[in-house]
Amino acid sequence: MANILLTRVDNRLIHGQVGVTWVNHLGANLILVANDEVSKDTIQQSLMEMVVPDCIATRFFSIEKTINVIEKASPKQKIFLVCKTPQDALRLVEGGVKITEINIGNMHFSEGKEQISSTVSLDEDDKKTLRKLHELGVKIEQRRVPDERVEVDLLKHI
């Protein structure tokens, strides 16, 4: 079984909070970004790798590739799995990836979304997806950084 320390939904994917703060907190040695678009975009990958310390490996896989290879990971790999959307995370879970907990970090506001905290806005599809993940037994929390208290009960918003 893959050693997934935490799965985070953050539409910014890898940035300072992910590449340094969360990695240090979790003790991760691999950040795996699971997103179809970013898996093909070497420019975005290069920009994201700039904020990650050299001692931390990064991988940029499509959802399908993640489903197919994550269980082959070495037990030495301590994986911090990062998805762009809750829909990406649901596809992973439905594909058999053993995700027990999801941290919602950042989901930008846009038209049609309800802002439920300073960093998280949800539309109806997001709410439906999070409900489905919850029904599948995935614990869902919302925190920007590890030492922040969980202030928003996402379940009452979905």
PDB file of N, CA and C in Angstrom, residues 10-20 31-35 37-54 56-61 82-84:
ATOM      1  N   ASP A  10      -5.745  21.909  -3.664  1.00  0.00           N
ATOM      2  CA  ASP A  10      -5.292  23.298  -3.703  1.00  0.00           C
ATOM      3  C   ASP A  10      -5.151  23.677  -5.171  1.00  0.00           C
ATOM      4  N   ASN A  11      -5.967  24.612  -5.642  1.00  0.00           N
ATOM      5  CA  ASN A  11      -5.924  24.920  -7.074  1.00  0.00           C
ATOM      6  C   ASN A  11      -4.632  25.594  -7.496  1.00  0.00           C
ATOM      7  N   ARG A  12      -3.787  25.978  -6.533  1.00  0.00           N
ATOM      8  CA  ARG A  12      -2.464  26.513  -6.856  1.00  0.00           C
ATOM      9  C   ARG A  12      -1.438  25.393  -6.955  1.00  0.00           C
ATOM     10  N   LEU A  13      -1.798  24.215  -6.522  1.00  0.00           N
ATOM     11  CA  LEU A  13      -0.938  23.031  -6.497  1.00  0.00           C
ATOM     12  C   LEU A  13       0.287  23.273  -5.625  1.00  0.00           C
ATOM     13  N   ILE A  14       1.505  23.274  -6.186  1.00  0.00           N
ATOM     14  CA  ILE A  14       2.697  23.462  -5.350  1.00  0.00           C
ATOM     15  C   ILE A  14       3.052  24.944  -5.285  1.00  0.00           C
ATOM     16  N   HIS A  15       3.154  25.449  -4.074  1.00  0.00           N
ATOM     17  CA  HIS A  15       3.581  26.826  -3.789  1.00  0.00           C
ATOM     18  C   HIS A  15       4.272  26.763  -2.437  1.00  0.00           C
ATOM     19  N   GLY A  16       4.617  27.881  -1.855  1.00  0.00           N
ATOM     20  CA  GLY A  16       5.393  27.892  -0.616  1.00  0.00           C
ATOM     21  C   GLY A  16       4.793  27.079   0.512  1.00  0.00           C
ATOM     22  N   GLN A  17       3.491  27.219   0.752  1.00  0.00           N
ATOM     23  CA  GLN A  17       2.858  26.471   1.841  1.00  0.00           C
ATOM     24  C   GLN A  17       2.951  24.969   1.612  1.00  0.00           C
ATOM     25  N   VAL A  18       2.806  24.541   0.377  1.00  0.00           N
ATOM     26  CA  VAL A  18       2.856  23.116   0.063  1.00  0.00           C
ATOM     27  C   VAL A  18       4.299  22.627   0.015  1.00  0.00           C
ATOM     28  N   GLY A  19       5.139  23.345  -0.743  1.00  0.00           N
ATOM     29  CA  GLY A  19       6.499  22.906  -0.996  1.00  0.00           C
ATOM     30  C   GLY A  19       7.430  22.967   0.197  1.00  0.00           C
ATOM     31  N   VAL A  20       7.076  23.765   1.204  1.00  0.00           N
ATOM     32  CA  VAL A  20       7.946  23.899   2.376  1.00  0.00           C
ATOM     33  C   VAL A  20       7.184  23.553   3.664  1.00  0.00           C
ATOM     34  N   ILE A  31       6.401  14.897  -3.393  1.00  0.00           N
ATOM     35  CA  ILE A  31       5.134  15.566  -3.685  1.00  0.00           C
ATOM     36  C   ILE A  31       4.669  15.033  -5.028  1.00  0.00           C
ATOM     37  N   LEU A  32       3.513  14.408  -5.025  1.00  0.00           N
ATOM     38  CA  LEU A  32       2.929  13.889  -6.260  1.00  0.00           C
ATOM     39  C   LEU A  32       1.730  14.756  -6.623  1.00  0.00           C
ATOM     40  N   VAL A  33       1.825  15.476  -7.727  1.00  0.00           N
ATOM     41  CA  VAL A  33       0.708  16.276  -8.230  1.00  0.00           C
ATOM     42  C   VAL A  33      -0.077  15.400  -9.195  1.00  0.00           C
ATOM     43  N   ALA A  34      -1.343  15.186  -8.901  1.00  0.00           N
ATOM     44  CA  ALA A  34      -2.214  14.377  -9.753  1.00  0.00           C
ATOM     45  C   ALA A  34      -3.228  15.302 -10.423  1.00  0.00           C
ATOM     46  N   ASN A  35      -2.967  15.606 -11.696  1.00  0.00           N
ATOM     47  CA  ASN A  35      -3.859  16.482 -12.458  1.00  0.00           C
ATOM     48  C   ASN A  35      -3.537  16.296 -13.939  1.00  0.00           C
ATOM     49  N   GLU A  37      -4.094  18.168 -16.687  1.00  0.00           N
ATOM     50  CA  GLU A  37      -3.524  19.288 -17.436  1.00  0.00           C
ATOM     51  C   GLU A  37      -2.059  19.539 -17.061  1.00  0.00           C
ATOM     52  N   VAL A  38      -1.783  19.578 -15.767  1.00  0.00           N
ATOM     53  CA  VAL A  38      -0.435  19.892 -15.308  1.00  0.00           C
ATOM     54  C   VAL A  38       0.548  18.770 -15.661  1.00  0.00           C
ATOM     55  N   SER A  39       0.057  17.550 -15.786  1.00  0.00           N
ATOM     56  CA  SER A  39       0.945  16.432 -16.137  1.00  0.00           C
ATOM     57  C   SER A  39       1.554  16.619 -17.524  1.00  0.00           C
ATOM     58  N   LYS A  40       0.944  17.486 -18.341  1.00  0.00           N
ATOM     59  CA  LYS A  40       1.432  17.738 -19.705  1.00  0.00           C
ATOM     60  C   LYS A  40       2.116  19.100 -19.850  1.00  0.00           C
ATOM     61  N   ASP A  41       2.129  19.904 -18.803  1.00  0.00           N
ATOM     62  CA  ASP A  41       2.601  21.288 -18.897  1.00  0.00           C
ATOM     63  C   ASP A  41       3.954  21.445 -18.193  1.00  0.00           C
ATOM     64  N   THR A  42       5.032  21.305 -18.946  1.00  0.00           N
ATOM     65  CA  THR A  42       6.372  21.344 -18.356  1.00  0.00           C
ATOM     66  C   THR A  42       6.733  22.725 -17.807  1.00  0.00           C
ATOM     67  N   ILE A  43       6.150  23.772 -18.352  1.00  0.00           N
ATOM     68  CA  ILE A  43       6.431  25.117 -17.835  1.00  0.00           C
ATOM     69  C   ILE A  43       5.869  25.258 -16.419  1.00  0.00           C
ATOM     70  N   GLN A  44       4.607  24.865 -16.232  1.00  0.00           N
ATOM     71  CA  GLN A  44       4.027  24.919 -14.881  1.00  0.00           C
ATOM     72  C   GLN A  44       4.809  24.032 -13.923  1.00  0.00           C
ATOM     73  N   GLN A  45       5.212  22.858 -14.390  1.00  0.00           N
ATOM     74  CA  GLN A  45       5.976  21.952 -13.541  1.00  0.00           C
ATOM     75  C   GLN A  45       7.282  22.599 -13.087  1.00  0.00           C
ATOM     76  N   SER A  46       7.984  23.224 -14.015  1.00  0.00           N
ATOM     77  CA  SER A  46       9.254  23.876 -13.679  1.00  0.00           C
ATOM     78  C   SER A  46       9.061  24.990 -12.660  1.00  0.00           C
ATOM     79  N   LEU A  47       8.011  25.778 -12.833  1.00  0.00           N
ATOM     80  CA  LEU A  47       7.731  26.859 -11.888  1.00  0.00           C
ATOM     81  C   LEU A  47       7.434  26.316 -10.493  1.00  0.00           C
ATOM     82  N   MET A  48       6.674  25.236 -10.437  1.00  0.00           N
ATOM     83  CA  MET A  48       6.345  24.652  -9.135  1.00  0.00           C
ATOM     84  C   MET A  48       7.573  24.036  -8.475  1.00  0.00           C
ATOM     85  N   GLU A  49       8.433  23.415  -9.250  1.00  0.00           N
ATOM     86  CA  GLU A  49       9.621  22.780  -8.682  1.00  0.00           C
ATOM     87  C   GLU A  49      10.573  23.796  -8.056  1.00  0.00           C
ATOM     88  N   MET A  50      10.471  25.058  -8.474  1.00  0.00           N
ATOM     89  CA  MET A  50      11.358  26.095  -7.940  1.00  0.00           C
ATOM     90  C   MET A  50      11.177  26.320  -6.446  1.00  0.00           C
ATOM     91  N   VAL A  51       9.986  26.041  -5.909  1.00  0.00           N
ATOM     92  CA  VAL A  51       9.733  26.297  -4.485  1.00  0.00           C
ATOM     93  C   VAL A  51       9.978  25.070  -3.613  1.00  0.00           C
ATOM     94  N   VAL A  52      10.321  23.953  -4.229  1.00  0.00           N
ATOM     95  CA  VAL A  52      10.508  22.711  -3.483  1.00  0.00           C
ATOM     96  C   VAL A  52      11.992  22.503  -3.200  1.00  0.00           C
ATOM     97  N   PRO A  53      12.351  22.215  -1.943  1.00  0.00           N
ATOM     98  CA  PRO A  53      13.760  21.940  -1.636  1.00  0.00           C
ATOM     99  C   PRO A  53      14.279  20.766  -2.476  1.00  0.00           C
ATOM    100  N   ASP A  54      15.561  20.798  -2.792  1.00  0.00           N
ATOM    101  CA  ASP A  54      16.175  19.776  -3.642  1.00  0.00           C
ATOM    102  C   ASP A  54      16.038  18.367  -3.072  1.00  0.00           C
ATOM    103  N   ILE A  56      13.476  17.034  -1.832  1.00  0.00           N
ATOM    104  CA  ILE A  56      12.113  16.529  -1.998  1.00  0.00           C
ATOM    105  C   ILE A  56      11.872  16.244  -3.474  1.00  0.00           C
ATOM    106  N   ALA A  57      11.468  15.031  -3.787  1.00  0.00           N
ATOM    107  CA  ALA A  57      11.175  14.658  -5.172  1.00  0.00           C
ATOM    108  C   ALA A  57       9.786  15.169  -5.555  1.00  0.00           C
ATOM    109  N   THR A  58       9.603  15.446  -6.828  1.00  0.00           N
ATOM    110  CA  THR A  58       8.286  15.837  -7.331  1.00  0.00           C
ATOM    111  C   THR A  58       7.940  14.957  -8.524  1.00  0.00           C
ATOM    112  N   ARG A  59       6.657  14.671  -8.648  1.00  0.00           N
ATOM    113  CA  ARG A  59       6.131  13.942  -9.798  1.00  0.00           C
ATOM    114  C   ARG A  59       4.856  14.650 -10.228  1.00  0.00           C
ATOM    115  N   PHE A  60       4.627  14.658 -11.522  1.00  0.00           N
ATOM    116  CA  PHE A  60       3.438  15.277 -12.090  1.00  0.00           C
ATOM    117  C   PHE A  60       2.770  14.231 -12.972  1.00  0.00           C
ATOM    118  N   PHE A  61       1.727  13.587 -12.440  1.00  0.00           N
ATOM    119  CA  PHE A  61       1.071  12.491 -13.137  1.00  0.00           C
ATOM    120  C   PHE A  61      -0.368  12.856 -13.484  1.00  0.00           C
ATOM    121  N   VAL A  82      -1.124  15.922  -4.052  1.00  0.00           N
ATOM    122  CA  VAL A  82      -1.760  17.223  -4.237  1.00  0.00           C
ATOM    123  C   VAL A  82      -2.614  17.182  -5.501  1.00  0.00           C
ATOM    124  N   CYS A  83      -3.875  17.581  -5.359  1.00  0.00           N
ATOM    125  CA  CYS A  83      -4.819  17.637  -6.469  1.00  0.00           C
ATOM    126  C   CYS A  83      -5.287  19.075  -6.658  1.00  0.00           C
ATOM    127  N   LYS A  84      -5.661  19.399  -7.874  1.00  0.00           N
ATOM    128  CA  LYS A  84      -6.127  20.757  -8.163  1.00  0.00           C
ATOM    129  C   LYS A  84      -7.579  20.964  -7.734  1.00  0.00           C
TER     130      LYS A  84
END
